[in-house]
Coordinates of N, CA and C and ligand atoms in Angstrom, one line a residue:
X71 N 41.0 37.6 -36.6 CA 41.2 37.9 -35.2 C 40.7 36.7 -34.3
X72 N 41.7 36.4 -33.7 CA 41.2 34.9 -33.1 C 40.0 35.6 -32.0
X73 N 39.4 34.8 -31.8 CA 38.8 35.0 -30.3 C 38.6 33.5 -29.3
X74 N 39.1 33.8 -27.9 CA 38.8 33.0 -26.9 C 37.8 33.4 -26.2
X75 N 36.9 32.1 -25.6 CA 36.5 32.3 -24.5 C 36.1 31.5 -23.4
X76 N 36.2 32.2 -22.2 CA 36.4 31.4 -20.8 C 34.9 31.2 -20.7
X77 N 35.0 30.0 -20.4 CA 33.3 29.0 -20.2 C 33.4 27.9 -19.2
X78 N 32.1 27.4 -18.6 CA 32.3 27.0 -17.5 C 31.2 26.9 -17.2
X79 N 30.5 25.7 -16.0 CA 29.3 25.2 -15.3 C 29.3 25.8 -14.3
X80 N 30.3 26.6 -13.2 CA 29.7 26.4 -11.9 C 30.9 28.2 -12.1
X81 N 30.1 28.7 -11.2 CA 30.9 29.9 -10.7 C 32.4 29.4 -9.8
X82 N 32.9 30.6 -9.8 CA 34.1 30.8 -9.0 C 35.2 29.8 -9.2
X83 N 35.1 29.4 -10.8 CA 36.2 28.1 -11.2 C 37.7 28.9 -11.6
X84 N 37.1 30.2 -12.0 CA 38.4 31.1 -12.3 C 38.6 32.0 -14.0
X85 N 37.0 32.1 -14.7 CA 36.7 32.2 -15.9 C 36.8 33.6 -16.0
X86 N 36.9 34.5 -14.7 CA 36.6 36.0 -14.8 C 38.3 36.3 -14.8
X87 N 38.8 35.6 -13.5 CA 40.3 35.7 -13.0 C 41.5 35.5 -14.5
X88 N 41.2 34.2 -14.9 CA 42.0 34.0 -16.3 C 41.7 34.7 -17.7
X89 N 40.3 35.6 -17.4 CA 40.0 36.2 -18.6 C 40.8 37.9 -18.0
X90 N 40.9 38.2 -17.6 CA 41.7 39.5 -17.1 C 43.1 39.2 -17.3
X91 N 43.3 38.1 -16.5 CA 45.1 38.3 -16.9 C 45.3 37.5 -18.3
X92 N 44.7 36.8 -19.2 CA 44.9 36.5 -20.5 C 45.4 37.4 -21.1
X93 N 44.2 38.6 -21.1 CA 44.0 39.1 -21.7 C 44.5 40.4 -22.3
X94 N 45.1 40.8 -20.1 CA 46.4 41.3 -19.9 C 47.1 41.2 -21.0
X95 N 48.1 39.6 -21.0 CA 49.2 38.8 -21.1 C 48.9 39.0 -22.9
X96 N 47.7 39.0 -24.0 CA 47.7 39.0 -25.2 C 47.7 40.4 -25.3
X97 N 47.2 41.5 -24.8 CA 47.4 43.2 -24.9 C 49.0 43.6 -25.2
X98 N 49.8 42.3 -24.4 CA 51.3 43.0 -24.9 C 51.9 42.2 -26.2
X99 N 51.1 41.3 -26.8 CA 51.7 41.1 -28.3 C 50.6 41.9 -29.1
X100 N 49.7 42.5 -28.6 CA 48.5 43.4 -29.9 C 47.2 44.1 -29.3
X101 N 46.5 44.8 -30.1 CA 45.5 45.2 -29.4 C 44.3 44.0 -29.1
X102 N 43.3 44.3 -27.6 CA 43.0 43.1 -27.2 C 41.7 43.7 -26.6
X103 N 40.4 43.1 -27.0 CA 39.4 44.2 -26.4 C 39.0 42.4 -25.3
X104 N 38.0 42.7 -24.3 CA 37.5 42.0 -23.6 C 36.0 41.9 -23.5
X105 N 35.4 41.3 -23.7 CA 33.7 41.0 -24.1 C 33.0 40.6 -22.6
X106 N 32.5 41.5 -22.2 CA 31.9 40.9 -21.1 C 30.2 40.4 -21.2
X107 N 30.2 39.2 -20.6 CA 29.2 38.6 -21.3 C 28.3 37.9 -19.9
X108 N 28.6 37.9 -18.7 CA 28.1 37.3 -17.5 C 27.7 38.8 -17.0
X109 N 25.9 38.2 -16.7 CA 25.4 39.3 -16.3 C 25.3 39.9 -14.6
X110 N 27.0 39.5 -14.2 CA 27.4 39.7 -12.8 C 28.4 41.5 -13.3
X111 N 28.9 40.8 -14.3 CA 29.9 42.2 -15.1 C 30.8 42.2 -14.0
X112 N 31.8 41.5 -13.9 CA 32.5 41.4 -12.9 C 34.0 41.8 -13.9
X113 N 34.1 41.5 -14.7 CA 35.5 42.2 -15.7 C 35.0 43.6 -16.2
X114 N 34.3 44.0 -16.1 CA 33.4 45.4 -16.0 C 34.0 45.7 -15.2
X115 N 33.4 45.6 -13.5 CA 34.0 45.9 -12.5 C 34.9 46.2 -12.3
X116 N 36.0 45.3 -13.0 CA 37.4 45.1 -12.1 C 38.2 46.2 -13.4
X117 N 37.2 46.8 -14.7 CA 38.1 47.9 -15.9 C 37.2 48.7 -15.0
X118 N 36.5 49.0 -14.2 CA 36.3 50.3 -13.5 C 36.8 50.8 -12.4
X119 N 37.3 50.0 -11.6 CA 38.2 50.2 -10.5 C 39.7 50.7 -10.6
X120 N 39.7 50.7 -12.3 CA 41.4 51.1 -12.6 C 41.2 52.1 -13.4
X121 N 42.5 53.7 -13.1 CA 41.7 54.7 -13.6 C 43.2 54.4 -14.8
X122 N 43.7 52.8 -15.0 CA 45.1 53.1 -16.3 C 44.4 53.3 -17.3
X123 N 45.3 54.1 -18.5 CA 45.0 54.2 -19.5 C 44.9 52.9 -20.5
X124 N 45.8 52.4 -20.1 CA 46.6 51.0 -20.7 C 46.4 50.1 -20.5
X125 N 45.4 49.5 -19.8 CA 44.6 48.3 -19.3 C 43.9 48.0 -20.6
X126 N 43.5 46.5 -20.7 CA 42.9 46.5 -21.8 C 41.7 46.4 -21.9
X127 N 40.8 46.7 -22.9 CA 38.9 47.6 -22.8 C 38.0 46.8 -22.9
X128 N 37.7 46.9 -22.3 CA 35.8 45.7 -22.0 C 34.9 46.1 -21.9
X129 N 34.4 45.7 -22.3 CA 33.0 46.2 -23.3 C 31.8 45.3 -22.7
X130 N 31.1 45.9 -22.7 CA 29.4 44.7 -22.2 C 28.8 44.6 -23.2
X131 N 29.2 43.0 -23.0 CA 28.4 42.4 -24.1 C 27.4 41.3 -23.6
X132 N 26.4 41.6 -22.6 CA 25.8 41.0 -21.9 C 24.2 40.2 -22.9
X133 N 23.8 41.7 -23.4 CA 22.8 41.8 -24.3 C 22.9 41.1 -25.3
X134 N 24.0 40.9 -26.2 CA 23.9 40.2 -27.5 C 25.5 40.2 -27.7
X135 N 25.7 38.5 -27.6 CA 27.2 38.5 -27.6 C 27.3 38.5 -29.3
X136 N 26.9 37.7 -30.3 CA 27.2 37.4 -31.8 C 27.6 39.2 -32.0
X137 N 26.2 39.9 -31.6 CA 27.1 41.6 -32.5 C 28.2 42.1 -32.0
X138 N 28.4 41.7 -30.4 CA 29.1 42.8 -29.7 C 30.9 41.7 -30.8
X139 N 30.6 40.7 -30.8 CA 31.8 40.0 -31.5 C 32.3 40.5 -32.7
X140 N 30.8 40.7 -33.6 CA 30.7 41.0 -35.3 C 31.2 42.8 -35.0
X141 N 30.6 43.6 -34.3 CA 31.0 45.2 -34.0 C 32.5 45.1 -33.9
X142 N 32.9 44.2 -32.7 CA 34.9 45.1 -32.4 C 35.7 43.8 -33.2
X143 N 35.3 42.7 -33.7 CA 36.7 42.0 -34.1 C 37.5 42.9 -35.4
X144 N 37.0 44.0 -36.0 CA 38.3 44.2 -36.7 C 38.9 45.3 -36.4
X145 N 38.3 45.9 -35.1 CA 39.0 46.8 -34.0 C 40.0 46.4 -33.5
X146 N 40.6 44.9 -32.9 CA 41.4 44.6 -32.6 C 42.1 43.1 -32.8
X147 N 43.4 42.9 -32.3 CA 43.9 41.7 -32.5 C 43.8 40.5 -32.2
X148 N 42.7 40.7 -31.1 CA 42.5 39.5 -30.0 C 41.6 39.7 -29.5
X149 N 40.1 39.1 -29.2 CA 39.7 39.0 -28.5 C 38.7 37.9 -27.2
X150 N 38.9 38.2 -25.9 CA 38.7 37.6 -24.8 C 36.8 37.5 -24.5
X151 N 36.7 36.5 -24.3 CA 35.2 36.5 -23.5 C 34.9 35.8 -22.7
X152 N 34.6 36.5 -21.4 CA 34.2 35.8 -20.0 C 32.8 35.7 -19.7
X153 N 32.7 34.6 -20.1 CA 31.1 33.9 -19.8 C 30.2 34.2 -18.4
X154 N 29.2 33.9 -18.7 CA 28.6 33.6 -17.2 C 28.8 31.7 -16.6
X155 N 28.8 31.7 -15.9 CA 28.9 30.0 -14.8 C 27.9 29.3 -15.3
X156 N 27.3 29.4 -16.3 CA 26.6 28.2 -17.0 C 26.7 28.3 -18.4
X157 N 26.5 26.7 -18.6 CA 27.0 26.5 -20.3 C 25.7 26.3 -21.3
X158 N 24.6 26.3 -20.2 CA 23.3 26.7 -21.0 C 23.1 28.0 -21.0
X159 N 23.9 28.7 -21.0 CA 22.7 30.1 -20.8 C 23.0 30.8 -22.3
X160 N 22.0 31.7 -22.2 CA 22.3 32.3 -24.4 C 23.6 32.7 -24.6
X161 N 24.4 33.5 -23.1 CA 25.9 34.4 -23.4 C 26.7 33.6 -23.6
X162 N 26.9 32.1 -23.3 CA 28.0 30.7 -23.5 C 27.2 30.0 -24.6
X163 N 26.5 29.7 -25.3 CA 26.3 29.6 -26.4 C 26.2 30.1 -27.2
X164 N 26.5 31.2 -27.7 CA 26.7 32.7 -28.7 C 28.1 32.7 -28.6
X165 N 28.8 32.7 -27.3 CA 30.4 32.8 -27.3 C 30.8 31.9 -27.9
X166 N 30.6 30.5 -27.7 CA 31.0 29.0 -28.4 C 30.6 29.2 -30.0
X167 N 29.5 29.6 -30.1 CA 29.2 29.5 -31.9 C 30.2 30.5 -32.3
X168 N 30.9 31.7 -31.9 CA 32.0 32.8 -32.6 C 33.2 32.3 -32.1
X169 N 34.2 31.4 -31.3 CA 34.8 31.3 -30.6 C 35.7 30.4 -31.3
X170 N 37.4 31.1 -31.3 CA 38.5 29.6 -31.9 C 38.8 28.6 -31.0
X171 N 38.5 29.3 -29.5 CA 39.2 28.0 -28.8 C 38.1 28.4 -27.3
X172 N 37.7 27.5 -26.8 CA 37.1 27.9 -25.5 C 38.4 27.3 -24.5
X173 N 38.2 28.1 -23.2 CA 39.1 27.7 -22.6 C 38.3 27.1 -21.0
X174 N 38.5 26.6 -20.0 CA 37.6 25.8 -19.2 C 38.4 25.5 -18.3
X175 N 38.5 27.0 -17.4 CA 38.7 26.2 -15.8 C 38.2 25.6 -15.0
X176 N 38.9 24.5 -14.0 CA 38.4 23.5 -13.5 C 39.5 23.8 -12.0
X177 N 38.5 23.6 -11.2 CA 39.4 23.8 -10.0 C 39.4 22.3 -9.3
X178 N 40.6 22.0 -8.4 CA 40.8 20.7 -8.2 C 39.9 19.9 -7.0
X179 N 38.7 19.8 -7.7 CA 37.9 19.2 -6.5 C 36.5 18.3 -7.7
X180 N 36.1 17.3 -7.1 CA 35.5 16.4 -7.7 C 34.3 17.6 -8.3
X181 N 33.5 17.7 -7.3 CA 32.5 18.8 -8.0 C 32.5 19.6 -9.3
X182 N 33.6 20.2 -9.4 CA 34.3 21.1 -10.2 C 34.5 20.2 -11.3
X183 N 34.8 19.1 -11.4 CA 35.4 18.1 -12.2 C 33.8 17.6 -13.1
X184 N 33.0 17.4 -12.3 CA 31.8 16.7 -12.4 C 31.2 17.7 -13.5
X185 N 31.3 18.9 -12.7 CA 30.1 20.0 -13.6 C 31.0 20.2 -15.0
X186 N 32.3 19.5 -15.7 CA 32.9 19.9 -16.7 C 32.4 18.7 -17.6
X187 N 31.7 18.0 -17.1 CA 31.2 16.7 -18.0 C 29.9 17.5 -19.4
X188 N 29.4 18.4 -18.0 CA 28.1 19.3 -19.1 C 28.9 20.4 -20.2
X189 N 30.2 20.8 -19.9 CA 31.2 21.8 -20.8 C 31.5 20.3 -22.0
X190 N 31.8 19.5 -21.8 CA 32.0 18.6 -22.7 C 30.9 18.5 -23.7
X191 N 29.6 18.2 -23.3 CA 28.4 17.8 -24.0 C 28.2 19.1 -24.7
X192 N 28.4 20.8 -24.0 CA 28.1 21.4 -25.0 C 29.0 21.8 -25.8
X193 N 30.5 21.1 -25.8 CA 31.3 21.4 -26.6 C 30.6 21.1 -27.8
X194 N 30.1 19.2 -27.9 CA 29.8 18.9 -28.8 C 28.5 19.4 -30.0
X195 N 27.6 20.3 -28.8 CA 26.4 20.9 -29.6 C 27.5 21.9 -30.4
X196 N 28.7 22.5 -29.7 CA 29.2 24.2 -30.5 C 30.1 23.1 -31.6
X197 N 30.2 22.0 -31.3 CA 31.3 22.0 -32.7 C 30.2 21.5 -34.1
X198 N 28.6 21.4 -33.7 CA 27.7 21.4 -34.9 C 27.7 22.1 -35.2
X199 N 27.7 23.4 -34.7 CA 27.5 25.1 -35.2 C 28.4 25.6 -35.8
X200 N 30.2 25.1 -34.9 CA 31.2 26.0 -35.1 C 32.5 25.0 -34.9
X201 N 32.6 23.9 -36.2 CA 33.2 22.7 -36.2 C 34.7 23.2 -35.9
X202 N 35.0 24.3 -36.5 CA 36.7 24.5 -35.9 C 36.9 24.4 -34.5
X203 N 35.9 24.8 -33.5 CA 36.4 25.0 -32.0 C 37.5 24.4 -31.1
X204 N 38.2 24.3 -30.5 CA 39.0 24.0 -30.1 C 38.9 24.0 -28.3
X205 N 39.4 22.9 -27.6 CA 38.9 23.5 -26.5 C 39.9 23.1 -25.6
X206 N 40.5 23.6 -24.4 CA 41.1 23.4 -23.5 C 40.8 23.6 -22.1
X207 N 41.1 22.8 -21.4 CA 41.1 22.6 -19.6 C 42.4 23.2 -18.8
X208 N 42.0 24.2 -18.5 CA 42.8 24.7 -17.2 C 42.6 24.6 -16.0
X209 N 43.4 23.9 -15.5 CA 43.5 24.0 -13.9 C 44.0 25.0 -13.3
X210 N 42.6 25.4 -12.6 CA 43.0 26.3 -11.2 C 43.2 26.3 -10.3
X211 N 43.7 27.4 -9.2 CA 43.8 27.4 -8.2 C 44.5 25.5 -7.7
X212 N 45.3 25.5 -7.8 CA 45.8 24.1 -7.8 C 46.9 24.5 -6.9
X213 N 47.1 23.8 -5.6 CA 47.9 23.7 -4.4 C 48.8 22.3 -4.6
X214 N 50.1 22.7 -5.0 CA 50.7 21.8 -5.9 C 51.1 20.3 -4.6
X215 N 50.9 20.6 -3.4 CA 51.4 19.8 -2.3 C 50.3 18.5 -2.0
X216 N 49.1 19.2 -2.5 CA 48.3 18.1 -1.9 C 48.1 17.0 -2.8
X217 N 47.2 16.0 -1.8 CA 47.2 14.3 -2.3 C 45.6 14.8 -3.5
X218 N 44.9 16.0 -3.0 CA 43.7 16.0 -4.2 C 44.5 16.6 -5.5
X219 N 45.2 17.0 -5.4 CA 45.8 18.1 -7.0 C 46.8 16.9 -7.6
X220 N 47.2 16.0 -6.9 CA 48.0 14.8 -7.5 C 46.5 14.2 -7.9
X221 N 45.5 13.6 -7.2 CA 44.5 13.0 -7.9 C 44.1 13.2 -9.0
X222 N 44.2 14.8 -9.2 CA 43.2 15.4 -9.9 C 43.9 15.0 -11.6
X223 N 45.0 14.9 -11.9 CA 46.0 14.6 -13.2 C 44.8 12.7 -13.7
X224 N 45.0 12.0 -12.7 CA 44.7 10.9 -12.8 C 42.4 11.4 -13.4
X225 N 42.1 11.9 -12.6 CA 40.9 12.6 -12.6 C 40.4 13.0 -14.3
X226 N 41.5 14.1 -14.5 CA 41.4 14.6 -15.9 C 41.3 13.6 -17.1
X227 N 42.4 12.8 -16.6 CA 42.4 11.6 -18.0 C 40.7 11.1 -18.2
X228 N 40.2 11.1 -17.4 CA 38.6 10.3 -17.7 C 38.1 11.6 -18.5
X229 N 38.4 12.6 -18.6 CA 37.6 13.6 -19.5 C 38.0 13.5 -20.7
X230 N 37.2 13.7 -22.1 CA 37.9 13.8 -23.5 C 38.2 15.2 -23.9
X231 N 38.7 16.0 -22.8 CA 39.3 17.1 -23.6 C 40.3 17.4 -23.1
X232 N 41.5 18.1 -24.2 CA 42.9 18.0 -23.7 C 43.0 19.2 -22.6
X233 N 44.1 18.9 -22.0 CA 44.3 19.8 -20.6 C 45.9 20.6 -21.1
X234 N 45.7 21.8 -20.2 CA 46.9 23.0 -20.8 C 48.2 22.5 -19.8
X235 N 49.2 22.0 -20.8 CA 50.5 21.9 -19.5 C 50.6 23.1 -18.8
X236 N 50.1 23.8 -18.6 CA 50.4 24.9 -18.0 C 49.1 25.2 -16.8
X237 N 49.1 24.8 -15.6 CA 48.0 24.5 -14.1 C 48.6 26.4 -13.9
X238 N 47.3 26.8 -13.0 CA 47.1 28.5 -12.5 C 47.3 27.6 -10.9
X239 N 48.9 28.3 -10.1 CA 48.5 27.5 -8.9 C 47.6 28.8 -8.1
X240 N 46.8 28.5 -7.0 CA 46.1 29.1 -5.9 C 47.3 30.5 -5.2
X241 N 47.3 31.6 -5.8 CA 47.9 32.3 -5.0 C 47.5 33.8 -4.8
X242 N 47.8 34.2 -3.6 CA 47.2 35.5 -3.3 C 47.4 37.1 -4.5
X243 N 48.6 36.6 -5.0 CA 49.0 37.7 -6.3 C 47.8 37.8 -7.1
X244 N 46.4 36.9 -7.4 CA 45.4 37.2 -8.2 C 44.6 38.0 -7.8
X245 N 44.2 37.4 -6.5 CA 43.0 38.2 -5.7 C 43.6 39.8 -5.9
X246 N 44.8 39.9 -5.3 CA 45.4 41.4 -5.4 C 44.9 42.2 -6.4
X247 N 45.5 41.7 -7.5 CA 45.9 42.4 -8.9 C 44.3 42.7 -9.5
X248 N 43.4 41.5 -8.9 CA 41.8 42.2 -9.1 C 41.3 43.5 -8.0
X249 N 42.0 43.3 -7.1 CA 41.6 44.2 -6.2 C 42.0 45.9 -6.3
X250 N 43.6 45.6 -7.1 CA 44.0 46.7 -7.6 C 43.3 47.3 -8.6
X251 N 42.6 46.5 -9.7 CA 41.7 46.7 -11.3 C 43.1 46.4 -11.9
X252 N 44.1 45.6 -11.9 CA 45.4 45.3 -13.0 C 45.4 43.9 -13.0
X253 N 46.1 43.6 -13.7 CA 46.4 41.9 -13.9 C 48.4 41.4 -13.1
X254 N 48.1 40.2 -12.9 CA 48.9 39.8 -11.9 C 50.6 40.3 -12.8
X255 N 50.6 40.7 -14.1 CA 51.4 41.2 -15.2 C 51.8 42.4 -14.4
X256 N 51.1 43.3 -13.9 CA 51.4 44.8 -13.6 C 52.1 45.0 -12.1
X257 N 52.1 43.6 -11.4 CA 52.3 43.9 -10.2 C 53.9 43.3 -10.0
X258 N 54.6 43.5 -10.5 CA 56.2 43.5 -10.1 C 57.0 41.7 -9.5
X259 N 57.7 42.4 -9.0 CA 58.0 41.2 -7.9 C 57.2 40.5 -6.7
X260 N 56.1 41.1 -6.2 CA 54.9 41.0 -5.7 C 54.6 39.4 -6.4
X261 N 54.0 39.3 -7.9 CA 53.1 38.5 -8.5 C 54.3 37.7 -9.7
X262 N 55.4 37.7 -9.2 CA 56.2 37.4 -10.0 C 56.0 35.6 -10.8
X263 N 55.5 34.8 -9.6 CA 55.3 33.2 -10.5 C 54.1 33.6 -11.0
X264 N 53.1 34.4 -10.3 CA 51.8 34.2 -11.0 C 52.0 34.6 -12.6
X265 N 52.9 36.0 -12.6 CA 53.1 36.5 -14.2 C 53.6 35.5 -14.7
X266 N 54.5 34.5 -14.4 CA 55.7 33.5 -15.2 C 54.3 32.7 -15.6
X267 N 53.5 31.9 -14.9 CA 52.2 31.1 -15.4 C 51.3 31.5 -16.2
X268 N 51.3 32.9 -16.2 CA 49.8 34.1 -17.4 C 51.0 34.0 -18.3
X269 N 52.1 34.4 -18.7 CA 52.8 34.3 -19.9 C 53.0 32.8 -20.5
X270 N 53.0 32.2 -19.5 CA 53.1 30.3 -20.2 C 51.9 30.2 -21.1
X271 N 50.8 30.0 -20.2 CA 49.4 30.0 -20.3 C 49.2 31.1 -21.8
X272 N 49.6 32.1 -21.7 CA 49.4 32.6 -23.0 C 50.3 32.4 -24.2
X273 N 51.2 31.7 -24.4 CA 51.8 31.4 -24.8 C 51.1 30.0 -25.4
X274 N 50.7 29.3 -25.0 CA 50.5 27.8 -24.8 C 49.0 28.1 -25.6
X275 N 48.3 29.1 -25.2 CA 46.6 29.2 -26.0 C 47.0 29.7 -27.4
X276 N 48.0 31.1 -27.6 CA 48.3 31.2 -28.6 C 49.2 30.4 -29.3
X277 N 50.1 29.6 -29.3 CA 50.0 28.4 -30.2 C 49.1 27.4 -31.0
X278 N 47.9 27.5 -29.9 CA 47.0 26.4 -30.4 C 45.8 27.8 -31.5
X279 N 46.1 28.6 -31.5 CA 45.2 29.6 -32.7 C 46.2 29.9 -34.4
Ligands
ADP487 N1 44.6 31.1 -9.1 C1 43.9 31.7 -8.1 N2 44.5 32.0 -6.9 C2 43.8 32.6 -5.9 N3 42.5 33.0 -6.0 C3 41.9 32.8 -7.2 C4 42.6 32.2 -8.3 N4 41.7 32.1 -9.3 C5 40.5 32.7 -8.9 N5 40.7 33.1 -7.6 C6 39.6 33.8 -6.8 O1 38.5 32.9 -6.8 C7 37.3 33.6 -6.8 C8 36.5 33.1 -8.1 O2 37.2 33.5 -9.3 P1 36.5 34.1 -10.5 O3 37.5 34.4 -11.5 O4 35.5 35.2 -10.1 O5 35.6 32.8 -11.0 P2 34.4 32.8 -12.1 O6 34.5 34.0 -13.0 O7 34.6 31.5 -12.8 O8 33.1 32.8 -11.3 C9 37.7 35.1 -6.9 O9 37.6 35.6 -5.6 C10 39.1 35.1 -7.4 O10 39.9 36.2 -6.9
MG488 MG1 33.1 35.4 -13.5

């Protein structure tokens, strides 16, 4: 059962946002549980705000991510883990030692860019522990017009970890589909590029497992 998970130095990069509609987006090729591991429980939240049957289940795994991993992976086909906003803390270090691929959003602004230098360094501690790991950089919330989101291509090259052809642009269909408890998948013509981008994006991680 593969497992990913969303990791990250600074809050609000988009590790809660892209772990909902991933996870969405892998629930329709198999069963797909969701590990909540940031003790904000904010994917918690957002599976209690929806009374669907068919949403996919998250579980709090705030307390001890290695069991809550070892208990459901042969429960299901896939599973998602949304970290807390630091890459020191015990729940992003337990997720990287169980984890095939981390995934690492980065929003287009130097800051954001800066704090992924420390996701790098602890890549290197998880690939002592957990040499298969795999890791990838997602760009968020990226405003395809501006002179910083053109920077930000030139930006990424200085990082040594590969980046997902596939950028999450900035659009109001996410905020929604959290606000509804669904992923930007459930919301029709409404969220229509954002779904075309969560199927690429899933597409593109599951290749690399
Ligand atoms: N692509 C996007 N377009 C618009 N808003 C977004 C996008 N990604 C995230 N957001 C919003 O940005 C905020 C922070 O995102 P969140 O997923 O909670 O980040 P994290 O889990 O890394 O702290 C939330 O309000 C979320 O709705
Ligand atoms: Mg979060």
């Amino acid at each position: 059962m593969p497992v990913i998970a969303l990791v990250g130095n600074k809050g609000g990069a988009g590790k809660t946002t892209l772990c909902i509609n991933l996870a969405s987006g892998l629930l329709r090729r198999g069963s797909t549980i969701l590990l909540d591991t940031d003790p904000q429980r904010s994917s918690l939240q957002w599976r209690d705000i929806s009374d669907a049957s068919d949403l996919v289940a998250v579980v709090d795994a705030v307390d001890d991510v290695k069991a809550a991993v070892s208990q459901y992976q042969n429960r299901c086909e896939w599973m998602v883990i949304d970290c807390p906003p630091s890459v020191h803390s015990e729940q992003t270090r337990q997720a990287l030692s169980c984890s095939d691929i981390a995934l690492i959003p980065v929003l287009p602004s130097p800051l954001d860019l800066w704090a992924s230098i420390h996701v790098e360094r602890t890549l290197d501690w998880a690939r002592s522990v957990n040499p298969g790991i795999k890791a990838l950089l997602v760009v968020n919330q990226l405003e395809p017009r501006t002179r910083l989101s053109r920077l930000m291509h030139d930006a990424l090259a200085e990082i040594a970890l590969p980046v997902a052809t596939t950028a999450i642009v900035r659009r109001v269909a996410y905020r929604n589909a959290m606000l509804h408890g669904c992923s930007v998948l459930d919301r029709g013509a409404e969220a229509r590029s954002a779904a075309e981008e969560i199927k690429n994006l899933t597409d593109e991680v599951v290749k690399q497992l």
